[in-house]
Every structure is written in structure tokens, then in C-alpha cells.
């Protein structure tokens, strides 16, 4: 028989995991919050000889994966809001990122007063 190896494909046999698939579906209907590790333990207690990787693969193929809940970010400490200034000249701030090297801290300090 002259047939290229790359074109030849073997025929797919019967599903060896059918019993596992049906039992997994039944268990997930009973216990929706159980993931594949817990279901693997339940299957072993029932007497099925299964590998945890096999259970994980079938679990994923059947679309039984649990939806993950996103963890809510909570502050690590209570935030205290500082009171704002009530009148003029109560709060000052300087931008040190824009100051060139060698220049005075206050840009108006280098100016001479009004000529008299």
C-alpha cells in the first residue's frame, strides 16, 4: 500500500472516559461549588480508579469549570481625610520636580524688588 504517512490517520475509537463524564456531570449537578480536585476525591471514594489529571481534562472538556469570583480590594487602613485650608496662606506646596539644578527654591527669590 503506497500511502504517505502524513495523510494516514487512525480511526478514533470509543470514548474510554464516558463513565467518568456521566458521573462528573451528575456530581456537579449535586454539588455545584466543588471543583475538580474535590470531585476527584469523591470519585475515588466511590471506587472509580481515576487520575487527577484525567479528571481535570474531562472536567474542562465538559465545560464544568467554576466561574472565579474576583477578589474585592479593601483598604489596609482607615483613610483619614485631611481638612482643607480655610483661608489664604494656610497651605503651601512647591514643585521640586521642575526646579533646575542650582536654581533657588522659590522662583521669585532671585528677582530684585521694584526699582525706586
Short mmCIF file of C-alpha atoms in Angstrom, two decimals:
data_model
loop_
_atom_site.label_atom_id
_atom_site.label_comp_id
_atom_site.label_asym_id
_atom_site.label_seq_id
_atom_site.Cartn_x
_atom_site.Cartn_y
_atom_site.Cartn_z
CA UNK A 1 0.00 0.00 0.00
CA UNK A 2 1.53 3.27 -1.10
CA UNK A 3 0.25 5.91 1.32
CA UNK A 4 2.03 8.92 2.71
CA UNK A 5 2.48 8.78 6.49
CA UNK A 6 1.23 12.33 6.91
CA UNK A 7 -2.07 11.65 5.21
CA UNK A 8 -2.81 8.45 7.09
CA UNK A 9 -4.89 8.90 10.23
CA UNK A 10 -6.03 6.29 12.66
CA UNK A 11 -9.72 5.89 13.30
CA UNK A 12 -10.99 7.25 16.58
CA UNK A 13 -12.21 4.51 18.89
CA UNK A 14 -14.97 4.66 21.51
CA UNK A 15 -14.66 7.16 24.33
CA UNK A 16 -12.94 5.49 27.28
CA UNK A 17 -13.99 8.30 29.63
CA UNK A 18 -17.76 8.04 29.08
CA UNK A 19 -18.45 6.62 32.54
CA UNK A 20 -16.28 9.33 34.10
CA UNK A 21 -18.04 12.05 32.07
CA UNK A 22 -21.52 11.00 33.13
CA UNK A 23 -20.53 10.65 36.79
CA UNK A 24 -18.81 14.05 36.76
CA UNK A 25 -21.94 15.68 35.31
CA UNK A 26 -24.10 14.05 37.99
CA UNK A 27 -21.77 15.12 40.80
CA UNK A 28 -21.59 18.73 39.58
CA UNK A 29 -25.40 18.90 39.50
CA UNK A 30 -25.47 17.82 43.14
CA UNK A 31 -22.53 19.93 44.35
CA UNK A 32 -22.03 22.98 42.13
CA UNK A 33 -19.37 24.58 44.32
CA UNK A 34 -16.96 21.63 44.11
CA UNK A 35 -14.01 21.93 41.76
CA UNK A 36 -12.14 19.17 40.02
CA UNK A 37 -9.82 18.28 42.97
CA UNK A 38 -12.76 17.73 45.31
CA UNK A 39 -14.70 15.79 42.65
CA UNK A 40 -11.65 13.57 42.09
CA UNK A 41 -11.69 12.68 45.80
CA UNK A 42 -15.42 11.86 45.64
CA UNK A 43 -14.89 9.65 42.57
CA UNK A 44 -12.11 7.72 44.31
CA UNK A 45 -14.35 7.19 47.35
CA UNK A 46 -16.96 5.69 45.04
CA UNK A 47 -14.38 3.20 43.78
CA UNK A 48 -13.51 4.68 40.38
CA UNK A 49 -9.79 4.44 39.63
CA UNK A 50 -9.03 7.86 38.12
CA UNK A 51 -6.03 10.09 37.77
CA UNK A 52 -6.40 13.71 38.90
CA UNK A 53 -5.09 14.90 35.53
CA UNK A 54 -7.69 12.80 33.71
CA UNK A 55 -10.46 14.25 35.89
CA UNK A 56 -9.17 17.80 35.24
CA UNK A 57 -9.10 17.21 31.46
CA UNK A 58 -12.62 15.75 31.30
CA UNK A 59 -13.89 18.46 33.69
CA UNK A 60 -12.54 21.16 31.36
CA UNK A 61 -13.82 19.43 28.17
CA UNK A 62 -17.33 19.20 29.60
CA UNK A 63 -17.30 22.92 30.43
CA UNK A 64 -17.90 22.34 34.13
CA UNK A 65 -15.23 24.81 35.30
CA UNK A 66 -16.28 27.11 38.09
CA UNK A 67 -16.52 30.82 37.49
CA UNK A 68 -13.88 32.55 39.56
CA UNK A 69 -15.01 35.37 41.81
CA UNK A 70 -12.84 38.45 41.59
CA UNK A 71 -11.39 39.38 44.91
CA UNK A 72 -12.53 42.75 46.22
CA UNK A 73 -9.69 45.07 47.10
CA UNK A 74 -10.06 46.51 50.57
CA UNK A 75 -8.01 49.29 52.13
CA UNK A 76 -5.35 48.15 54.56
CA UNK A 77 -6.08 51.02 56.93
CA UNK A 78 -8.75 53.62 57.58
CA UNK A 79 -8.22 56.68 55.45
CA UNK A 80 -8.46 59.98 57.31
CA UNK A 81 -9.28 62.95 55.08
CA UNK A 82 -7.19 65.98 55.98
CA UNK A 83 -9.20 69.20 56.38
CA UNK A 84 -8.57 71.70 53.60
CA UNK A 85 -7.37 75.26 54.10
CA UNK A 86 -10.00 77.68 55.38
CA UNK A 87 -8.29 80.95 54.50
CA UNK A 88 -5.41 82.23 52.35
CA UNK A 89 -1.78 81.39 53.20
CA UNK A 90 -2.69 78.33 55.29
CA UNK A 91 -1.27 75.68 52.95
CA UNK A 92 1.80 75.91 50.75
CA UNK A 93 3.37 73.48 48.32
CA UNK A 94 6.33 73.55 45.96
CA UNK A 95 7.01 71.51 42.85
CA UNK A 96 10.57 70.23 43.26
CA UNK A 97 10.46 68.20 40.05
CA UNK A 98 10.59 71.31 37.84
CA UNK A 99 13.44 73.07 39.69
CA UNK A 100 16.63 73.14 37.61
CA UNK A 101 19.87 72.39 39.46
CA UNK A 102 21.37 75.45 41.12
CA UNK A 103 18.18 77.50 40.94
CA UNK A 104 16.64 78.87 44.15
CA UNK A 105 13.70 77.01 45.70
CA UNK A 106 11.32 79.90 45.21
CA UNK A 107 11.38 81.30 41.65
CA UNK A 108 10.57 84.79 42.89
CA UNK A 109 13.51 84.91 45.35
CA UNK A 110 16.03 85.84 42.63
CA UNK A 111 14.04 88.83 41.42
CA UNK A 112 15.06 92.21 42.63
CA UNK A 113 12.40 94.35 44.20
CA UNK A 114 10.73 97.21 42.31
CA UNK A 115 13.15 99.94 41.27
CA UNK A 116 12.57 103.07 43.26
#
